[in-house]
XYZ file of C-alpha atoms in Angstrom:
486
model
C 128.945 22.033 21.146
C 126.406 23.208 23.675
C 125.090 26.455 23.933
C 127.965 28.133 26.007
C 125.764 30.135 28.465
C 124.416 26.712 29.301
C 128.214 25.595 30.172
C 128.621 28.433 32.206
C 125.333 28.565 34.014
C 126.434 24.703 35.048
C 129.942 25.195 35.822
C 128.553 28.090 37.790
C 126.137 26.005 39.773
C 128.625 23.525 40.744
C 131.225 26.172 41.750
C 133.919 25.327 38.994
C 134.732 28.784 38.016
C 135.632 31.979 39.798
C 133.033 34.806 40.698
C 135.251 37.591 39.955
C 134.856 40.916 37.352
C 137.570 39.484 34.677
C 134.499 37.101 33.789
C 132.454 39.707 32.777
C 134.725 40.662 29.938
C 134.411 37.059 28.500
C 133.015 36.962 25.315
C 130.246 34.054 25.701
C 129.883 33.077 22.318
C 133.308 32.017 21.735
C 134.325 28.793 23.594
C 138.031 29.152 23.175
C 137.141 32.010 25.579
C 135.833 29.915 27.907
C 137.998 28.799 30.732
C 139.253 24.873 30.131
C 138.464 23.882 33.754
C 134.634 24.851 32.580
C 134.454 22.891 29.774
C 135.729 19.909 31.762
C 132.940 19.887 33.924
C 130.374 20.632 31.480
C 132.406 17.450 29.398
C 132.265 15.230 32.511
C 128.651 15.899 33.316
C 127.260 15.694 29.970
C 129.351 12.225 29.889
C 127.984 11.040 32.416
C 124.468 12.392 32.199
C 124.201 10.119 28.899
C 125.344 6.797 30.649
C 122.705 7.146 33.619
C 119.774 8.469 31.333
C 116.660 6.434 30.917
C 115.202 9.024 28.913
C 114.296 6.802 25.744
C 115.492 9.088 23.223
C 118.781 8.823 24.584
C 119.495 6.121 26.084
C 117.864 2.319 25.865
C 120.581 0.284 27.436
C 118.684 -0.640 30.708
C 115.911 -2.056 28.240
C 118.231 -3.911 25.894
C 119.849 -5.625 29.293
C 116.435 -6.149 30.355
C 116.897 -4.285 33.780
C 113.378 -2.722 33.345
C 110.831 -3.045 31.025
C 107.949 -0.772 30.059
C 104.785 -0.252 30.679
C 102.398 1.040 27.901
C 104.611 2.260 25.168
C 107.068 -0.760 24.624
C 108.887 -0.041 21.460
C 111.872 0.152 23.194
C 111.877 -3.399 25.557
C 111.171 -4.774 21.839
C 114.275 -3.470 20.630
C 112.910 -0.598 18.416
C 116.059 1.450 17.646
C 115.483 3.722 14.946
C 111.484 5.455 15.697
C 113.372 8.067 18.242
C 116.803 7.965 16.813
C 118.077 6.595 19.572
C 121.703 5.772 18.154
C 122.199 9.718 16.995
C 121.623 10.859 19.968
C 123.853 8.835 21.869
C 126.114 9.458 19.077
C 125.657 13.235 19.325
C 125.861 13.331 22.936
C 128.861 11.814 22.982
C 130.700 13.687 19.956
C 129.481 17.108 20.184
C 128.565 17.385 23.968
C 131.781 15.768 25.432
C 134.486 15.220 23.198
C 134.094 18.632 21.072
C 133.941 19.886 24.739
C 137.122 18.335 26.526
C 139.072 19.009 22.725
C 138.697 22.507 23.502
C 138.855 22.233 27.407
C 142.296 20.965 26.137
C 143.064 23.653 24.163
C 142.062 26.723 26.554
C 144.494 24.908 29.148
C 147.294 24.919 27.186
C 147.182 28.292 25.829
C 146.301 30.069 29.445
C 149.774 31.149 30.328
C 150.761 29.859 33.841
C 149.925 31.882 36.957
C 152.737 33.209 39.687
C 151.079 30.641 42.153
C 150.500 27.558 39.738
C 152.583 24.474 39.607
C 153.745 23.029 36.338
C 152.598 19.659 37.037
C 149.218 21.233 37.657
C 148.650 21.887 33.655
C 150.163 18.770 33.043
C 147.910 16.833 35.282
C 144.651 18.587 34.045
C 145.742 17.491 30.394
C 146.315 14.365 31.434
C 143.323 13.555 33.011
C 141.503 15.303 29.709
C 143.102 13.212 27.949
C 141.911 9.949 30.175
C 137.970 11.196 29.826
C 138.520 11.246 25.898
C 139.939 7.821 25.242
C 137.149 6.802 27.902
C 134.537 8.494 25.449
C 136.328 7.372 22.434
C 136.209 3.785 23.939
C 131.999 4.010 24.677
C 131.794 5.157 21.113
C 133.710 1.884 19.295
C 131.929 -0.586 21.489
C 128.648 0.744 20.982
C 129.168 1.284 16.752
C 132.246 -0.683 15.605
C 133.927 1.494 13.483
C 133.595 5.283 13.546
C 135.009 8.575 12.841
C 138.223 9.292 14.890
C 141.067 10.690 13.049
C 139.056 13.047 11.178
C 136.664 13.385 13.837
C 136.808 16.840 15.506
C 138.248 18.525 12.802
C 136.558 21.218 11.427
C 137.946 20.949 8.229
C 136.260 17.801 7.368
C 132.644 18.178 6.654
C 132.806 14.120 6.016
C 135.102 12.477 8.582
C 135.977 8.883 7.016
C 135.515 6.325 9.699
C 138.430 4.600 11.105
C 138.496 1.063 11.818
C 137.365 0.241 15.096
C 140.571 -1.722 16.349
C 142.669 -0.085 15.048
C 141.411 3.078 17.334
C 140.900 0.738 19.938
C 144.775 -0.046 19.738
C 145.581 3.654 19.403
C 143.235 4.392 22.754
C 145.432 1.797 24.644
C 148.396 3.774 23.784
C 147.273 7.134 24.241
C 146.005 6.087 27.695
C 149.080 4.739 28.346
C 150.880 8.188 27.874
C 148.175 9.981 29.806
C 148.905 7.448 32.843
C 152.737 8.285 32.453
C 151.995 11.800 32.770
C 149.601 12.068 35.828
C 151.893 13.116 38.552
C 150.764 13.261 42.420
C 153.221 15.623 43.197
C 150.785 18.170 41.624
C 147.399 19.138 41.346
C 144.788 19.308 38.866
C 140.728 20.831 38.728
C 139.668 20.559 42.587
C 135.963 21.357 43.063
C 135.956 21.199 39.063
C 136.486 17.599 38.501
C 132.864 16.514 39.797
C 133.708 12.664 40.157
C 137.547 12.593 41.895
C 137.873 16.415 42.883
C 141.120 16.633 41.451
C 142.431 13.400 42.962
C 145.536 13.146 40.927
C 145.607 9.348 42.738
C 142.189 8.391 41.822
C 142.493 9.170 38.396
C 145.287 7.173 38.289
C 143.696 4.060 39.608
C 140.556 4.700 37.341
C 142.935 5.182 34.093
C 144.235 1.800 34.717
C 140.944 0.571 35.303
C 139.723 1.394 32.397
C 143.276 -0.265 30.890
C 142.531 -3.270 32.438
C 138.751 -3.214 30.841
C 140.081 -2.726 27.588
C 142.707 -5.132 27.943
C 140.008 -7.555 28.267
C 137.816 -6.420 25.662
C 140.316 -7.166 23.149
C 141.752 -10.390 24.764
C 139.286 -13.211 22.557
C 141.048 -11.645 19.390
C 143.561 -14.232 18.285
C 145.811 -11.734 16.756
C 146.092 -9.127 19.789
C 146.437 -11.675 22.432
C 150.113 -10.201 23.168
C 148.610 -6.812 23.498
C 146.034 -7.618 25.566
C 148.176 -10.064 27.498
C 150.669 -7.164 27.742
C 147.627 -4.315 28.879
C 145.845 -6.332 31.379
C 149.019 -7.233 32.958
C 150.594 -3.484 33.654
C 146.918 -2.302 35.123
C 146.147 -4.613 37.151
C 148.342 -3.919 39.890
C 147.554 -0.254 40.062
C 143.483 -0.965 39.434
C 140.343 0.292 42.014
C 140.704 -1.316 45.531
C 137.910 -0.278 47.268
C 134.652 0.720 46.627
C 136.381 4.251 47.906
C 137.558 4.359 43.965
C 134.479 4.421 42.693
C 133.994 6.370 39.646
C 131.194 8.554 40.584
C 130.049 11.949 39.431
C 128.406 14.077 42.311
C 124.941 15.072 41.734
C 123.172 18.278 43.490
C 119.637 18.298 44.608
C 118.987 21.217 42.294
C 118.216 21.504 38.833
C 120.122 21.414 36.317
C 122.455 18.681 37.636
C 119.572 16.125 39.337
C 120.324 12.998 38.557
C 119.072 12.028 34.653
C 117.248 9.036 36.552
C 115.454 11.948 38.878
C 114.665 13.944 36.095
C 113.516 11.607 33.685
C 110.917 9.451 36.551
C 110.362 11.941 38.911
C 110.284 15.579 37.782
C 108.598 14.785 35.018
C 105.929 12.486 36.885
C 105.753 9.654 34.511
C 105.599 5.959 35.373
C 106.586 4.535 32.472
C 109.392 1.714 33.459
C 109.139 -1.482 35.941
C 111.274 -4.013 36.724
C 112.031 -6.309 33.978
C 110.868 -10.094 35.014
C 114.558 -11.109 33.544
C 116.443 -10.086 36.331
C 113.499 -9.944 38.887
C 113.162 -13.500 38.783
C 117.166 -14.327 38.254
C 117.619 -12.717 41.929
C 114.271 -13.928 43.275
C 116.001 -17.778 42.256
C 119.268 -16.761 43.985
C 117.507 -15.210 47.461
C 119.944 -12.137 46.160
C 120.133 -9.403 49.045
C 120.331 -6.101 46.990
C 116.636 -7.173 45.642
C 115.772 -4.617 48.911
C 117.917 -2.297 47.003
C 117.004 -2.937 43.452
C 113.581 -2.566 43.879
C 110.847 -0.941 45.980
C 108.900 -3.336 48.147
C 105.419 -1.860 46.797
C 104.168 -5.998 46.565
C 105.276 -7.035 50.106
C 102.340 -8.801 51.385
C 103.070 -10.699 54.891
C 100.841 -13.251 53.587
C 102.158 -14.091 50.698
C 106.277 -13.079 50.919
C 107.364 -15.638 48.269
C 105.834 -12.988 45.780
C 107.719 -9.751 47.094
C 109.265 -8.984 43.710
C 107.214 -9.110 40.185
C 108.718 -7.941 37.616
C 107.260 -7.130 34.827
C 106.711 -9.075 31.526
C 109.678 -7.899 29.074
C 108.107 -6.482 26.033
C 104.715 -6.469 26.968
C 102.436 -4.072 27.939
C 102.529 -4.340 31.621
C 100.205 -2.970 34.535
C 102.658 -0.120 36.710
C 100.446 -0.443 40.331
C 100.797 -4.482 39.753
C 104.481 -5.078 39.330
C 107.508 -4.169 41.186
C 108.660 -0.852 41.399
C 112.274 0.465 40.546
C 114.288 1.582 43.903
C 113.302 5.198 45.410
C 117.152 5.209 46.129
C 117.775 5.430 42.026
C 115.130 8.279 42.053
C 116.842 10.437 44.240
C 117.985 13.762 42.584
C 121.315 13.894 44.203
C 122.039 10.024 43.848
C 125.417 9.789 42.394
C 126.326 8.606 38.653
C 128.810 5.491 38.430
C 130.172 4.730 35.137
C 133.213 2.704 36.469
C 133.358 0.936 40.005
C 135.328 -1.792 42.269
C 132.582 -4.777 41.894
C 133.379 -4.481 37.860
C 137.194 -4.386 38.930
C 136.820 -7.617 40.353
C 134.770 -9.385 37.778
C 137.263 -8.308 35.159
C 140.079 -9.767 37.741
C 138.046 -12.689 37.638
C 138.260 -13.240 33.692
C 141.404 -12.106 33.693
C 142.674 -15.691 35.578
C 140.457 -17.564 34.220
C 142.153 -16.291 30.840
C 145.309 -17.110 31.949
C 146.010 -13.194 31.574
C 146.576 -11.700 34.972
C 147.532 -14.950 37.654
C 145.632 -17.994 37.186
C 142.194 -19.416 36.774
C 142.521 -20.697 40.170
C 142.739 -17.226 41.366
C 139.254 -16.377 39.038
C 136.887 -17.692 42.679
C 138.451 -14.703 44.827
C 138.077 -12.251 42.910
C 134.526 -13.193 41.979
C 133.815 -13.708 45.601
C 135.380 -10.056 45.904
C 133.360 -8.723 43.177
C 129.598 -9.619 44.745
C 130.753 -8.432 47.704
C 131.743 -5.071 46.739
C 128.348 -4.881 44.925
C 125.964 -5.678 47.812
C 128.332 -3.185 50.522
C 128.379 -0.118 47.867
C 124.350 -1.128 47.593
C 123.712 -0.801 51.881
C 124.231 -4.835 52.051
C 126.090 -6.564 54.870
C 129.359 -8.806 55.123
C 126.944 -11.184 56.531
C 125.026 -10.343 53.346
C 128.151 -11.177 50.823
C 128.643 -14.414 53.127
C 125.503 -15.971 53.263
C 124.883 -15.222 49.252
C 128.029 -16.663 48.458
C 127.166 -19.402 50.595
C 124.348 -20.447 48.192
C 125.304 -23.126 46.049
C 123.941 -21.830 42.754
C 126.014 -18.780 43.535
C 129.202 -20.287 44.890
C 131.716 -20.241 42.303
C 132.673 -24.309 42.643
C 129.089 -25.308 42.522
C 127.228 -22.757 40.474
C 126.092 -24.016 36.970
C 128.093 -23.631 33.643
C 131.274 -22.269 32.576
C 133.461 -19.679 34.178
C 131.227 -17.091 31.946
C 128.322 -18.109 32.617
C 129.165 -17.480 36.091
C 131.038 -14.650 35.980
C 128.587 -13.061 33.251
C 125.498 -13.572 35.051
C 126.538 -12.403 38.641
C 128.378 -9.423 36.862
C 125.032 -8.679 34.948
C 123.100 -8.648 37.973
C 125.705 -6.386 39.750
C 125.823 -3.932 36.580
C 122.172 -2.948 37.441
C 123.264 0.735 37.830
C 125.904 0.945 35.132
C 124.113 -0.556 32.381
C 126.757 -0.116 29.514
C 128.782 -2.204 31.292
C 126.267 -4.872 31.902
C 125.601 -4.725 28.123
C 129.292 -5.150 27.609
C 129.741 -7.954 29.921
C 126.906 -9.776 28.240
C 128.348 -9.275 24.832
C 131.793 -10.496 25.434
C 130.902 -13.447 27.844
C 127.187 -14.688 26.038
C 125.563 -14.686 29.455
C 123.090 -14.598 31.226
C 120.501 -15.843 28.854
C 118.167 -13.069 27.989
C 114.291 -13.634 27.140
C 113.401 -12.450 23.947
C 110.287 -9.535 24.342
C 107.139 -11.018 23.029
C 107.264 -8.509 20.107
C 110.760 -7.963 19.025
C 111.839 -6.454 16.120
C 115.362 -7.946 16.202
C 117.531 -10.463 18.278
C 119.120 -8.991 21.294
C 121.076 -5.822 20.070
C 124.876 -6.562 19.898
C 125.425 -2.540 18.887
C 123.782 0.469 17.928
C 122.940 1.049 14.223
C 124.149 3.931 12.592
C 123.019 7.378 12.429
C 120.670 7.474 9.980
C 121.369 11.282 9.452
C 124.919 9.656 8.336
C 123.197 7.708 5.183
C 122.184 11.250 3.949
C 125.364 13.801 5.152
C 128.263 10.947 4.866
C 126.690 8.348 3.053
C 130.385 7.294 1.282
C 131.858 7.086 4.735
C 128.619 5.392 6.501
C 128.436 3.314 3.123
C 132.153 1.890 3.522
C 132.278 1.729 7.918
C 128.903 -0.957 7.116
C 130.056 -2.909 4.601
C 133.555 -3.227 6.631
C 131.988 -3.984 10.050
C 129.358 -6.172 8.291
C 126.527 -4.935 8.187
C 124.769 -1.766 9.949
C 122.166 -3.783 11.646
C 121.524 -4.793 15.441
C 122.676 -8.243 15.366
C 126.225 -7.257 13.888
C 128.915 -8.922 16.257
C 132.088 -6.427 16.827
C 135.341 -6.636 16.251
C 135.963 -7.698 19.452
C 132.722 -9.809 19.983
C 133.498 -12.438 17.057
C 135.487 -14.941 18.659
């Protein structure tokens, strides 16, 4: 778990805890003496912190997508894994940072008796929604690894959790989400100014739980044997799912440090220039005329003479010049730009499969909700109606005319419209085989399908790493999932 002065400092700066003396009597290095709502927001930043970050010791998902490439050092874009231990720290961030975090946020909530003022559903609400964030985490986990410690996980007792099989936790997640859902009650209230992404909208959190039902729904629904269940889970979320680009799942960023954007911190406070535009999705939206490119990228190459070369990304893999390719967005760079790690547009796209799976209405309902999807992208990026109209007007975009199958049309367009939640993206390109990626000139592997393992694990729980490879596979890159196979 973090350093708990580091909590507090943080839930200090973004006014989730109280100012008053009783504080001062709290002894720091004890967290189950730190106040739940605290840990929450320490939980949902850190969470969220590690889906934005570009750092590449953390996170490499915008380079595995091919979003951006690099520029000099290019280990990365060629699908080096293992030099920075880039899988532990994703899988540390997300064990010890969050979920030992909201496990104990948890626990401080339900043992703080209830105030004089304080409704009952209040407690109930702020478990709940705890309780959302963790199979959300939980959920990240499986579909980055495959298999990995869950029942054993947080338990102190166990100095080698086993690892549990990764749909059989996926199942469990379902129904523990389902719970939650049944327990988030709008008649109370829950962590206000604590809860950086909804503010305590008890509403919200109910149409982002279901969102995130109807997502795993869907991630499950190509395995033959859970076709009930996912039949069953897409079907009771989607009614209840985002509606707007209003639901967006977005965590708040300040303009101060410590809680800048990652992307700010990573590009711009620390002055490097070490990412461009990868020529994958550069030239996919240059083919398509697609409006956000003004939103995607900076327009450091506009020449009036020659505007059919706007946009260049650069070469994915390679070693690529930064002052002669296409720059990344200044909007991305700003320190108070929000984090999104669920939104409307991938609401719509997953409505989209949904028919076209026969799972939620019809595949004849798949082209309005795929019209709805791009749409929702280009407004949340500053685009116009007349935007969404005249894209979808295009007849490589249009869903009747545009090439391929119903993924390869949802997959790319949802792809493109992942730019800023690149998990997802990788998701969606794992599940539906599209769009085509271009392998980097110097790859080390085919286009990762997971992370690898730990490779602390091989040494500190080498029985339990030893048995979670051999029953996913193989611990390597190109391992398909559970839920990937079919």
């Amino acid at each position: 778990m973090k350093k708990i002065f580091t909590i507090l400092l943080t839930a200090i700066t973004l006014s989730s805890c109280s100012g008053d003396l009783e504080n001062l009597n709290v002894n720091v290095k004890d967290p189950s003496n730190v106040p739940g709502e605290a840990l929450f927001t320490s939980a949902q930043k850190s969470l969220v912190d590690q889906m934005m970050s570009t750092n590449v010791n953390d996170n490499v998902i915008r380079l595995i997508n091919q979003y951006w490439t690099e520029t000099v050092y290019t280990d990365e874009s060629n699908y080096d894994l293992v030099t920075r231990t880039i899988p532990e720290q994703h899988w540390q961030f997300l064990y010890k940072d969050v979920l030992k975090d909201l496990d104990q946020s948890a626990k401080n909530i339900t043992n703080t008796p209830l105030g004089l003022t304080e409704n009952p559903l209040d407690k109930q609400n702020k478990l709940a929604i705890i309780e959302v964030m963790t199979v959300y985490t939980y959920a990240i986990l499986v579909e980055t690894f495959g298999d990995v410690p869950y029942s054993q996980a947080l338990n102190l007792n166990y100095k080698t959790p086993k690892y549990d099989d990764g749909l059989t936790i996926y199942k469990d997640l379902i129904s523990r989400l389902n719970n939650a859902l049944g327990k988030l009650d709008t008649g109370g209230e829950s962590f206000g100014d604590n809860d950086r992404i909804y503010g305590g909208d008890i509403s919200k959190w109910i149409k982002f739980g279901n969102t995130l039902k109807l997502r795993m729904g869907i991630t499950i629904s190509d395995i033959p044997s859970e076709s009930a269940l996912a039949q069953a889970t897409v079907a009771s979320s989607a009614p209840f799912v985002f509606s707007s680009n209003n639901d967006n799942a977005d965590l708040k960023y300040l303009t101060a440090t410590p809680n800048t954007n990652p992307l700010y911190v990573d590009l711009v406070a620390s002055g490097r220039s070490d990412f461009v535009p990868a020529n994958t999705l550069v030239n996919a939206m240059n083919t398509l005329q697609d409006p956000r490119r003004a939103k995607y990228f900076d327009n450091n190459m506009d020449d009036p003479t020659t505007p059919e070369i706007e946009y260049i990304g650069g070469e994915n893999g390679a070693s690529n010049s930064f002052d002669q390719k296409t720059h990344i967005t200044k909007t991305l760079l700003a320190p108070d730009f929000p984090g999104t790690i669920l939104d409307y547009a991938e609401t719509e796209f997953l409505l989209a499969e949904a028919a076209e799976r026969s799972l939620y209405g019809t595949p004849a309902d798949a082209e309005t909700h795929y019209n709805k999807a791009i749409t929702a992208s280009i407004l949340d990026w500053g685009g116009t109606t007349e935007d969404a109209t005249t894209y979808l007007t295009n007849p490589a975009v249009a869903y009747g005319t545009a090439t391929g199958t119903w993924k390869q049309k949802i997959g790319t367009q949802s792809w493109i419209a992942m730019y800023n939640n690149s998990f997802e993206g990788w998701s969606s390109y794992r599940r539906l085989d599209f769009p085509v990626l271009i392998p980097p000139v110097e790859a080390v592997s085919d286009v990762p399908l997971r992370y690898t393992y730990p490779i602390i694990e091989q040494s500190l729980n080498k029985t339990s790493y030893t048995n979670a490879s051999t029953a996913i596979g193989g611990d390597a890159v190109e391992t398909k999932l559970f839920w990937d196979k079919f």
